[in-house]
Tab-separated table of C-alpha atoms in Angstrom:
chain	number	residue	atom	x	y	z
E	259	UNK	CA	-35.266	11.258	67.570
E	260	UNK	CA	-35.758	14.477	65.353
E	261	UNK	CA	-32.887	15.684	63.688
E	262	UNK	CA	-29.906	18.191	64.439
E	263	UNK	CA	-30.235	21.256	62.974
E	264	UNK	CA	-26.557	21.875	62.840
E	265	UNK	CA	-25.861	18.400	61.571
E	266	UNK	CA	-24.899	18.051	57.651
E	267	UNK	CA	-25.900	14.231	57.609
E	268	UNK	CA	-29.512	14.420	56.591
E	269	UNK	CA	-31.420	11.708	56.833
E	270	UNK	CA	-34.760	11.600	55.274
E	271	UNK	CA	-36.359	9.319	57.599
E	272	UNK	CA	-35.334	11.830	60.594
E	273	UNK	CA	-38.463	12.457	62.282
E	274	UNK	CA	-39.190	15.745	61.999
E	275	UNK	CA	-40.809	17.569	65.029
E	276	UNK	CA	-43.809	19.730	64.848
E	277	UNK	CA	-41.909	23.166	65.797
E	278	UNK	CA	-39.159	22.572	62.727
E	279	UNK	CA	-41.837	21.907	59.928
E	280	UNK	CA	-43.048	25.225	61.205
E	281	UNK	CA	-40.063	27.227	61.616
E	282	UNK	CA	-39.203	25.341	57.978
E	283	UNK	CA	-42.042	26.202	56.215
E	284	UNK	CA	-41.974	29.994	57.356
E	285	UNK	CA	-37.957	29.823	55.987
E	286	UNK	CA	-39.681	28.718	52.747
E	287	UNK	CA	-41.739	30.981	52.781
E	288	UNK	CA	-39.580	34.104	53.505
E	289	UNK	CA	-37.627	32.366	50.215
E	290	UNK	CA	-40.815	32.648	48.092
E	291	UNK	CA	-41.405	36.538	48.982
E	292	UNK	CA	-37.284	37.157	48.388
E	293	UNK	CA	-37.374	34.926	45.011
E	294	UNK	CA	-40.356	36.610	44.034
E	295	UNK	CA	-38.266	40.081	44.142
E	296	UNK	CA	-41.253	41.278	47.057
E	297	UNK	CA	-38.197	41.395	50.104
E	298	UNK	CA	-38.648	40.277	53.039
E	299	UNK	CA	-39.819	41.184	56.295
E	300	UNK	CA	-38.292	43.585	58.313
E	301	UNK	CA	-38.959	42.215	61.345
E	302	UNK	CA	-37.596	38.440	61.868
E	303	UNK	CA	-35.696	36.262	64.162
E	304	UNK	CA	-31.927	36.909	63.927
E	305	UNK	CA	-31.953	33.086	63.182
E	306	UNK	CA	-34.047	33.603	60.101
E	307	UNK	CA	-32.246	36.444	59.072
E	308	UNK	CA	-28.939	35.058	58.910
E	309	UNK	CA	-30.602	32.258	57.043
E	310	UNK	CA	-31.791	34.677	54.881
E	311	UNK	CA	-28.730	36.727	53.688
E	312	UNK	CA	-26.794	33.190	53.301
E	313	UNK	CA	-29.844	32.037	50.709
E	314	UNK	CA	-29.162	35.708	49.217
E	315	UNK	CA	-25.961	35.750	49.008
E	316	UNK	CA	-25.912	31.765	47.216
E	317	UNK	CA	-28.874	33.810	44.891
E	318	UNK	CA	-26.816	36.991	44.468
E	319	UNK	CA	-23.169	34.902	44.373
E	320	UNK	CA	-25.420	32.564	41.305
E	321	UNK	CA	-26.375	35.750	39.491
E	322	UNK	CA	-29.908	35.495	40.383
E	323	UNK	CA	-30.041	38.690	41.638
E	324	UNK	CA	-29.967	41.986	39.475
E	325	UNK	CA	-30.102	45.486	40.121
E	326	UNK	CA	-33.154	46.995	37.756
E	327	UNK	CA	-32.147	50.090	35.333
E	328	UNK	CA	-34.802	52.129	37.396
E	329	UNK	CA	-33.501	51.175	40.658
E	330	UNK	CA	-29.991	51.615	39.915
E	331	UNK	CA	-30.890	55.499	38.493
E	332	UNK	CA	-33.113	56.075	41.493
E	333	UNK	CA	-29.583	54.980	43.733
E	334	UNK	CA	-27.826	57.357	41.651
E	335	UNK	CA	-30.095	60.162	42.276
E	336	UNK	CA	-29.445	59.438	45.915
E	337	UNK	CA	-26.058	59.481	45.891
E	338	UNK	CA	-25.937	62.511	43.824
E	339	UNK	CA	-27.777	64.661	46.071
E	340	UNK	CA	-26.154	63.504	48.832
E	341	UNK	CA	-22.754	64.042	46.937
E	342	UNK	CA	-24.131	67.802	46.292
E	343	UNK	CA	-25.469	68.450	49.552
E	344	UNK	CA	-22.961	66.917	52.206
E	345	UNK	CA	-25.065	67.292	55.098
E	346	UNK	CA	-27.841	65.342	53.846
E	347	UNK	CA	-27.517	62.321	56.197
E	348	UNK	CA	-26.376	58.588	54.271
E	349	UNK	CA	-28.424	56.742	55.824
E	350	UNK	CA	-31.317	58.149	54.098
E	351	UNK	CA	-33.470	55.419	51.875
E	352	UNK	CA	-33.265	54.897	48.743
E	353	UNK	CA	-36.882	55.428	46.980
E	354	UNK	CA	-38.295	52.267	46.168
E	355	UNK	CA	-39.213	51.673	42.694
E	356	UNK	CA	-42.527	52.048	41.462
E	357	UNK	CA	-45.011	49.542	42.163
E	358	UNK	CA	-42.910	48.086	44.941
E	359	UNK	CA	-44.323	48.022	48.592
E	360	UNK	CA	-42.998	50.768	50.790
E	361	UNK	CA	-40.822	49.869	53.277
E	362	UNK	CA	-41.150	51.085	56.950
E	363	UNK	CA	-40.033	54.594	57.476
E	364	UNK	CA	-37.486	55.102	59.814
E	365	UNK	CA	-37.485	58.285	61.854
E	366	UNK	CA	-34.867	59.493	63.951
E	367	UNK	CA	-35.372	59.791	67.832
E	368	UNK	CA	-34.440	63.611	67.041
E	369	UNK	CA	-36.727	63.892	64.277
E	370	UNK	CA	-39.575	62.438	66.386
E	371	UNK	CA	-39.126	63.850	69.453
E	372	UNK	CA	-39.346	67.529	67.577
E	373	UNK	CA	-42.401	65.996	65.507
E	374	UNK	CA	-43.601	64.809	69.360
E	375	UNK	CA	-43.388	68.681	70.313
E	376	UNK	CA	-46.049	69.786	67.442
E	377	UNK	CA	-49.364	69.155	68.980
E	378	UNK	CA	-47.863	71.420	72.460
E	379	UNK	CA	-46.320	73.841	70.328
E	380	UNK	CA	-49.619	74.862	68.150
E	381	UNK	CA	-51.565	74.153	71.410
E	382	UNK	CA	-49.393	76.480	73.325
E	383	UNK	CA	-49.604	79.163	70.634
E	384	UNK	CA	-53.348	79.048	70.395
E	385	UNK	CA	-53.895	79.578	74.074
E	386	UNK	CA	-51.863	82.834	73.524
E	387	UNK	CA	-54.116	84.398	70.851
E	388	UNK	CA	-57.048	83.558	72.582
E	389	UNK	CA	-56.081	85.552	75.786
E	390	UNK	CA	-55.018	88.081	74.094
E	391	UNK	CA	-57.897	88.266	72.236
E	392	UNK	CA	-60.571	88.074	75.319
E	393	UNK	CA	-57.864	90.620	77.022
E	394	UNK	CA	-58.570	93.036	74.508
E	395	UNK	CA	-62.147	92.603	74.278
E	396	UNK	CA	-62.156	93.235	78.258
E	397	UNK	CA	-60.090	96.352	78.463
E	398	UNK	CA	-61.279	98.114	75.373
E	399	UNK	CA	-63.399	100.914	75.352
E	400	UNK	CA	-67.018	100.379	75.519
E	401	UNK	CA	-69.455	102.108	73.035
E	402	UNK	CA	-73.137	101.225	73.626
E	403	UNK	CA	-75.823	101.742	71.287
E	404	UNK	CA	-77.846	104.640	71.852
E	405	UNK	CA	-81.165	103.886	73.740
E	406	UNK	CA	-84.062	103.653	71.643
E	407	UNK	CA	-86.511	105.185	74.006
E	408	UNK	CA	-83.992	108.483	73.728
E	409	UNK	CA	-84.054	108.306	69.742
E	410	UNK	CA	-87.719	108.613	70.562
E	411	UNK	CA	-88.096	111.247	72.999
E	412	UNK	CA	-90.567	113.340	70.811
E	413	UNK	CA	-93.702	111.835	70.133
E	414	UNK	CA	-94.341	112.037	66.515
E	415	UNK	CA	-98.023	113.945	67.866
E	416	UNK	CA	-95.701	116.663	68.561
E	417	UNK	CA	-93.812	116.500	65.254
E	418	UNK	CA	-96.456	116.579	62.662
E	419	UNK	CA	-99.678	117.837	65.061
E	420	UNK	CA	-103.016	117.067	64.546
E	421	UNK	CA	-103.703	115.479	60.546
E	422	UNK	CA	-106.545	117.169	58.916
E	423	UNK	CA	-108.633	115.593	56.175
E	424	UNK	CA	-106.957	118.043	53.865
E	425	UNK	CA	-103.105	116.964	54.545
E	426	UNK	CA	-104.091	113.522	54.859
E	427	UNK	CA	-102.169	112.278	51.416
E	428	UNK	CA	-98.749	114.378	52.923
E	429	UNK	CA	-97.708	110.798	54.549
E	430	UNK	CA	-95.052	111.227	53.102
E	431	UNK	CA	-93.648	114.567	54.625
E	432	UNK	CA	-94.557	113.742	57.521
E	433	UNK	CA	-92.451	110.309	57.555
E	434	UNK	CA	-89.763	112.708	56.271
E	435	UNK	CA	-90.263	115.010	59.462
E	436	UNK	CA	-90.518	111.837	61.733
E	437	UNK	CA	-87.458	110.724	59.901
E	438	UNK	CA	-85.003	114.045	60.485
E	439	UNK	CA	-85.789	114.282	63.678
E	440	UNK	CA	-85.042	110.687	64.958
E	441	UNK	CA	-81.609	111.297	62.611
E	442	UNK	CA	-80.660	114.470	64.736
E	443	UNK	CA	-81.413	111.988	67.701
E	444	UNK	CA	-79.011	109.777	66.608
E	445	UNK	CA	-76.551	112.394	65.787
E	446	UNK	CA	-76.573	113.917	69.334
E	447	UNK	CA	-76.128	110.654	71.387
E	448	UNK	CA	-73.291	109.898	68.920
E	449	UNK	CA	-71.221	113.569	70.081
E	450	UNK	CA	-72.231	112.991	73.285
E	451	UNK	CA	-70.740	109.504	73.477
E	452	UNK	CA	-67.180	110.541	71.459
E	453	UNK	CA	-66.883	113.693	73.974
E	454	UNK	CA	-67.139	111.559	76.958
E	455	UNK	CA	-70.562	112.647	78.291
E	456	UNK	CA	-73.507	111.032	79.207
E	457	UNK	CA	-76.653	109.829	77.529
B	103	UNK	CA	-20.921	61.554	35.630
B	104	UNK	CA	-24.472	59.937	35.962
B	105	UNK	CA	-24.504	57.892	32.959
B	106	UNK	CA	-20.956	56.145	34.002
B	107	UNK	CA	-22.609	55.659	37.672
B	108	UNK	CA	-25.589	54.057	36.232
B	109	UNK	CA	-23.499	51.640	33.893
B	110	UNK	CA	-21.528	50.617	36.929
B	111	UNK	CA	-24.309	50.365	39.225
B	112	UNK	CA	-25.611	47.421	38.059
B	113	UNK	CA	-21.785	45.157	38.419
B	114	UNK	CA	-20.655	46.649	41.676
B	115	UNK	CA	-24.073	45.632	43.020
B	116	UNK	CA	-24.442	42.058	41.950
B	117	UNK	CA	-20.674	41.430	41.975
B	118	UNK	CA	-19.367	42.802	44.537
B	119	UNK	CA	-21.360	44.057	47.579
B	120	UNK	CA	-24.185	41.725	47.093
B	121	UNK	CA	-22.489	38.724	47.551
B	122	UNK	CA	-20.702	40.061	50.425
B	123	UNK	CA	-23.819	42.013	52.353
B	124	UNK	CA	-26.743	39.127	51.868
B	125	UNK	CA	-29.013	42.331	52.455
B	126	UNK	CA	-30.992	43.561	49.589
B	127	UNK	CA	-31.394	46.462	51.342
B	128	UNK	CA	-28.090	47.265	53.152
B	129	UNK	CA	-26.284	46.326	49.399
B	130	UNK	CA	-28.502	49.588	48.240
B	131	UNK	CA	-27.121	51.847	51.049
B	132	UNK	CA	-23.343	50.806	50.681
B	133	UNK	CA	-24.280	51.249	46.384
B	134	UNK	CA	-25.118	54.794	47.115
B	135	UNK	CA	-22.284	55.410	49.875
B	136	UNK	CA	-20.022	54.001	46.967
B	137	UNK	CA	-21.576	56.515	44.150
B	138	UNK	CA	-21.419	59.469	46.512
B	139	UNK	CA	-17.789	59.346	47.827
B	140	UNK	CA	-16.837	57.984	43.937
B	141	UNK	CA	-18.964	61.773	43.454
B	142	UNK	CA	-17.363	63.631	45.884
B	143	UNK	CA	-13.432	62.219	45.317
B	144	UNK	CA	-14.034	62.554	41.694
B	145	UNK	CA	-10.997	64.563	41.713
B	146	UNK	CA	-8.670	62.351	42.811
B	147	UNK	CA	-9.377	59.870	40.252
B	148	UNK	CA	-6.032	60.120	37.653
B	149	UNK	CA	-7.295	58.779	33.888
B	150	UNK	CA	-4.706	55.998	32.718
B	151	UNK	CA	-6.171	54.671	30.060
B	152	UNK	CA	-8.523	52.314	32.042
B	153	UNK	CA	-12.098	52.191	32.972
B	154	UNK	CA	-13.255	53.604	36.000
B	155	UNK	CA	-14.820	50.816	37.150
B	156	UNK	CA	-11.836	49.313	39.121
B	157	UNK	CA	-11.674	52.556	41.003
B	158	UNK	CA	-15.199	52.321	41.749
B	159	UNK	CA	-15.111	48.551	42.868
B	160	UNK	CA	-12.481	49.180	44.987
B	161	UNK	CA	-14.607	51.990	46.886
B	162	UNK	CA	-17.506	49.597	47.268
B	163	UNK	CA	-14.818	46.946	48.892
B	164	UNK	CA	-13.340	49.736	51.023
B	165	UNK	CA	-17.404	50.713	52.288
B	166	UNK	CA	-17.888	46.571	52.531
B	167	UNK	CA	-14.962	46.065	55.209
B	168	UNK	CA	-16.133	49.718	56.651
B	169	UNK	CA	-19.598	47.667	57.286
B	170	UNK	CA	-18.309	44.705	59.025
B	171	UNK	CA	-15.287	46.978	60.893
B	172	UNK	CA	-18.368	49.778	62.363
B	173	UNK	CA	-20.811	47.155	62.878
B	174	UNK	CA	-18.325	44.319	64.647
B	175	UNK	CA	-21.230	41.619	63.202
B	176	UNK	CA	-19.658	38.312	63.593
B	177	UNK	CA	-21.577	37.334	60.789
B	178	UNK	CA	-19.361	34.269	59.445
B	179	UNK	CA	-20.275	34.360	55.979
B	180	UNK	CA	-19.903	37.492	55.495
B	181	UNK	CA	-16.154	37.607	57.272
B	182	UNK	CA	-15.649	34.527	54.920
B	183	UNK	CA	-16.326	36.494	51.908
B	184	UNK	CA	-14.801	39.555	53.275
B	185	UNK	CA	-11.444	37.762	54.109
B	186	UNK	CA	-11.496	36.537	50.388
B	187	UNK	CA	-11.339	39.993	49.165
B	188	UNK	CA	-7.657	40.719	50.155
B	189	UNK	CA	-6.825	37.354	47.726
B	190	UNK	CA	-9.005	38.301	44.914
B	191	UNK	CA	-6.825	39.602	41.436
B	192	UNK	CA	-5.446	42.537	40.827
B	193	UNK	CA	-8.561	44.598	39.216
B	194	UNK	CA	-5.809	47.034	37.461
B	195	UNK	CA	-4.704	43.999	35.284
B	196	UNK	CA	-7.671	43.834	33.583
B	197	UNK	CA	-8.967	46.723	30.436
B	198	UNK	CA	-12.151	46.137	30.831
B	199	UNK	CA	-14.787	46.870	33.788
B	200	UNK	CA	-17.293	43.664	31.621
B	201	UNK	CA	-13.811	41.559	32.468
B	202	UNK	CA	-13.542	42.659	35.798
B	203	UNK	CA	-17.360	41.867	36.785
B	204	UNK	CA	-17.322	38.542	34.671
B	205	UNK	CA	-14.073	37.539	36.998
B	206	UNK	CA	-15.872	38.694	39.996
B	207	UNK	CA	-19.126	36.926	39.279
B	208	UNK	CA	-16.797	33.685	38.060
B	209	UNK	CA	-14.889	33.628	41.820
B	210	UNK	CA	-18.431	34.605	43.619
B	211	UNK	CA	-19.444	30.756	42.024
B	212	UNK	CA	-16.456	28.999	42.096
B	213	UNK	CA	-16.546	29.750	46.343
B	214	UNK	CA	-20.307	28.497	46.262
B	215	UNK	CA	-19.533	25.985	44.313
B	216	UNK	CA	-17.192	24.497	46.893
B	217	UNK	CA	-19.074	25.067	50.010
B	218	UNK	CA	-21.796	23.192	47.696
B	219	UNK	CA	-20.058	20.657	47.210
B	220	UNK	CA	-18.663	19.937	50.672
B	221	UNK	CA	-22.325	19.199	51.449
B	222	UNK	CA	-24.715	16.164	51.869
B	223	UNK	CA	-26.016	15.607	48.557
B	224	UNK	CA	-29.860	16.110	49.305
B	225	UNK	CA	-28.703	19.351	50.441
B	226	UNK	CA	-26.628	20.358	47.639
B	227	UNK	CA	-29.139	19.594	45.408
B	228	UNK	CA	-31.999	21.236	47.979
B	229	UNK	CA	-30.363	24.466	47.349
B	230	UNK	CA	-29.484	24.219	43.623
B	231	UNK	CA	-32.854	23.532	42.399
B	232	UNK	CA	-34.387	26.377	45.383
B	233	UNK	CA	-31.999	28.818	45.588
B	234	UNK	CA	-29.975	28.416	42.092
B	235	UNK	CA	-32.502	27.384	39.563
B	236	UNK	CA	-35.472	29.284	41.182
B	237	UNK	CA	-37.521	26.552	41.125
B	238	UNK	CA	-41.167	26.352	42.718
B	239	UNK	CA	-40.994	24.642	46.091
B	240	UNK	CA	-43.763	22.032	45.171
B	241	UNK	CA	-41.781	21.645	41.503
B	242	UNK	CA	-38.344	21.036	43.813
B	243	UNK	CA	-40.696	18.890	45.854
B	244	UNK	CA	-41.658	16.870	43.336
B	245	UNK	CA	-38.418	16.582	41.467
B	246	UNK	CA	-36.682	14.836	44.994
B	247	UNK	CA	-39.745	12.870	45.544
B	248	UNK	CA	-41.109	14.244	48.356
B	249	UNK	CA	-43.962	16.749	49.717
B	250	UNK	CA	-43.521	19.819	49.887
B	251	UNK	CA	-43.264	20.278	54.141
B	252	UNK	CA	-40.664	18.063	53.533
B	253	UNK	CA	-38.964	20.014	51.028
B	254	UNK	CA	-39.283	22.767	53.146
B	255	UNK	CA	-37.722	21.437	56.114
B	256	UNK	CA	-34.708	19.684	53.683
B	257	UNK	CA	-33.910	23.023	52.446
B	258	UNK	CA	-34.024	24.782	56.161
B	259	UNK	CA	-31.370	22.049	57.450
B	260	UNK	CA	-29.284	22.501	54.130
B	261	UNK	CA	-29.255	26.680	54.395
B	262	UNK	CA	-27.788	25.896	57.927
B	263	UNK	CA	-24.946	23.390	57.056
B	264	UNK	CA	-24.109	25.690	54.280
B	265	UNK	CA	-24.018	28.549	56.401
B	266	UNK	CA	-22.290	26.391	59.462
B	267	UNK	CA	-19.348	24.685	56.309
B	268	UNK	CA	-19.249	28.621	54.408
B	269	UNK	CA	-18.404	30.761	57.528
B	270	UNK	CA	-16.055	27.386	59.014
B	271	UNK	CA	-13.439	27.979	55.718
B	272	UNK	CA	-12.820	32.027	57.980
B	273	UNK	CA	-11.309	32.253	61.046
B	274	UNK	CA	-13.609	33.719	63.916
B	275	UNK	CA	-11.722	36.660	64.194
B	276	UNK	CA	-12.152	38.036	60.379
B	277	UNK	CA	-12.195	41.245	59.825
């Protein structure tokens, strides 16, 4: 017959069942991480948890318990600023102290529904600039690059005629000729374009 | 103000909302709840010669019953401690906030101490060498003579009569 859990006559040779030496040796261990100043889980049975505050309050009622100088400023802090600024909401945590595990963040369901909204909000906002930006680059006006075969119109035979022997070192003049007249080219489909004509 | 606040800290935690919370954690937020309204009525505090701390400890029992009274936990322990509170001394008869703790942390004992004691032996002893002393399980183990599963399981059943004899000495209704 394995023994009452809500009976205060403990007998040693009580059998103990399987599912308590479990359930027991979790309990002890929840008391090694709260001993060993690490806290406990946040997530637990509400049977271990009242178990739990009664072995902290024996601890804390015995003395065992202290609250570190750096913990007790960073408290301070906290209640300072939220002394300063009133709307700051109470139930935000305390920082832990350093080298301590971080415990769980709590959000609010406001905080995360708005953080929830993000990803549509940006996704929303860059779907606007980019039809904007392909409505501009539809409607705007057109200016095409002149046509090379009119920047070439004149053969350069025409230009600089026949080369004799005699000029044939003037390459450079001639390049110059060549040159001036594709630039006047150039020039001309340019006004015609700005003035609304045709090529 | 700071340097008062952090001085205080320290008592008002261990002595008073500690013992009375069983929460690590929830002890912190009713600490700074304390410091902040302590902050913010500053004001209304009237010098008389005596230490702040009374004033102080008497927030942190005002934010303790505000606890139990929002959250309607029928925690017993907690509503045994909390029912105690009413009965403790007058903290405005004492000089000295180091008196005022010492008494606290003297009462916060003497009620273990009888709830202890109102216990199987094995058990009382379970949770004085676990819970009190700090031992190692295996060294509490060993000390009683048995293994350590054992142990474990010992001090499981004696958390639970202590909680089931603490929380019996309030009435069901507390606070």
């Amino acid at each position: 017959m394995t023994h009452d859990p809500d009976d205060d006559d403990f007998d040693p040779d009580d059998p103990i069942s399987p599912a308590e030496l479990a359930h027991a040796r979790g309990f002890g261990e929840l008391i090694d991480r709260a001993v060993a100043g690490r806290g406990v889980p946040a997530a637990m049975s509400a049977d271990d948890r009242a178990l739990v505050e009664v072995a902290t309050v024996i601890r804390g009622a015995a003395g065992r318990i202290a609250l570190t100088d750096a913990r007790a400023a960073s408290i301070v802090d906290a209640a300072l600023l939220a002394a300063v600024d009133k709307d700051r909401p109470r139930s935000v945590s305390v920082p832990p102290p350093l080298g301590a595990p971080s415990p769980p963040r709590v959000v609010s369901i406001d905080a995360a529904r708005k953080r929830s909204l993000l990803p549509w909000i940006a996704a929303t906002v860059a779907t606007a600039v980019a039809a904007a930006a392909i409505a501009i680059l539809v409607t705007r006006p057109v200016r095409h690059a002149p046509s090379p075969s009119v920047a070439a119109r004149r053969s350069a035979d025409q230009l600089v005629g026949v080369i004799t022997r005699d000029r044939a070192g003037d390459a450079a003049a001639r390049i110059d000729v060549i040159y001036a007249d594709r630039l006047d080219g150039w020039r001309e489909q340019g006004l015609a374009v700005r003035s609304g004509g045709t090529r | 103000m700071r340097p008062l606040l952090e001085r205080y800290a320290p008592p008002l935690y261990g002595t008073i909302i500690l013992p009375r919370t069983g929460d690590a954690a929830t002890a912190e937020d009713i600490l700074r709840d304390t410091m902040a309204t302590a902050v913010e009525k500053i004001g209304r505090f009237t010098w008389q010669g005596k230490s702040i701390y009374p004033w102080l400890r008497q927030i942190a029992i005002n934010k303790v019953y505000d606890l139990h009274r929002q959250s309607k936990r029928s925690r017993r322990l907690a509503d045994a401690m909390a029912q105690e509170l009413p009965q403790e001394s007058d903290p405005e008869s004492h000089a000295d906030a180091q008196l005022i703790a010492a008494e606290d942390q003297r009462q916060n004992r003497a009620r273990i101490t009888v709830a202890l004691e109102g216990l199987n032996e094995r058990y009382r002893v379970a949770i004085e060498l676990r819970l009190i002393d700090e031992l190692p399980r295996d060294e509490c183990a060993r000390r009683l003579g048995i293994t350590v599963g054992t142990f474990d399981v010992l001090l499981f059943r004696a958390v639970r009569a202590f909680r089931k004899r603490f929380g019996a000495r309030a009435p069901e209704e507390a606070v």
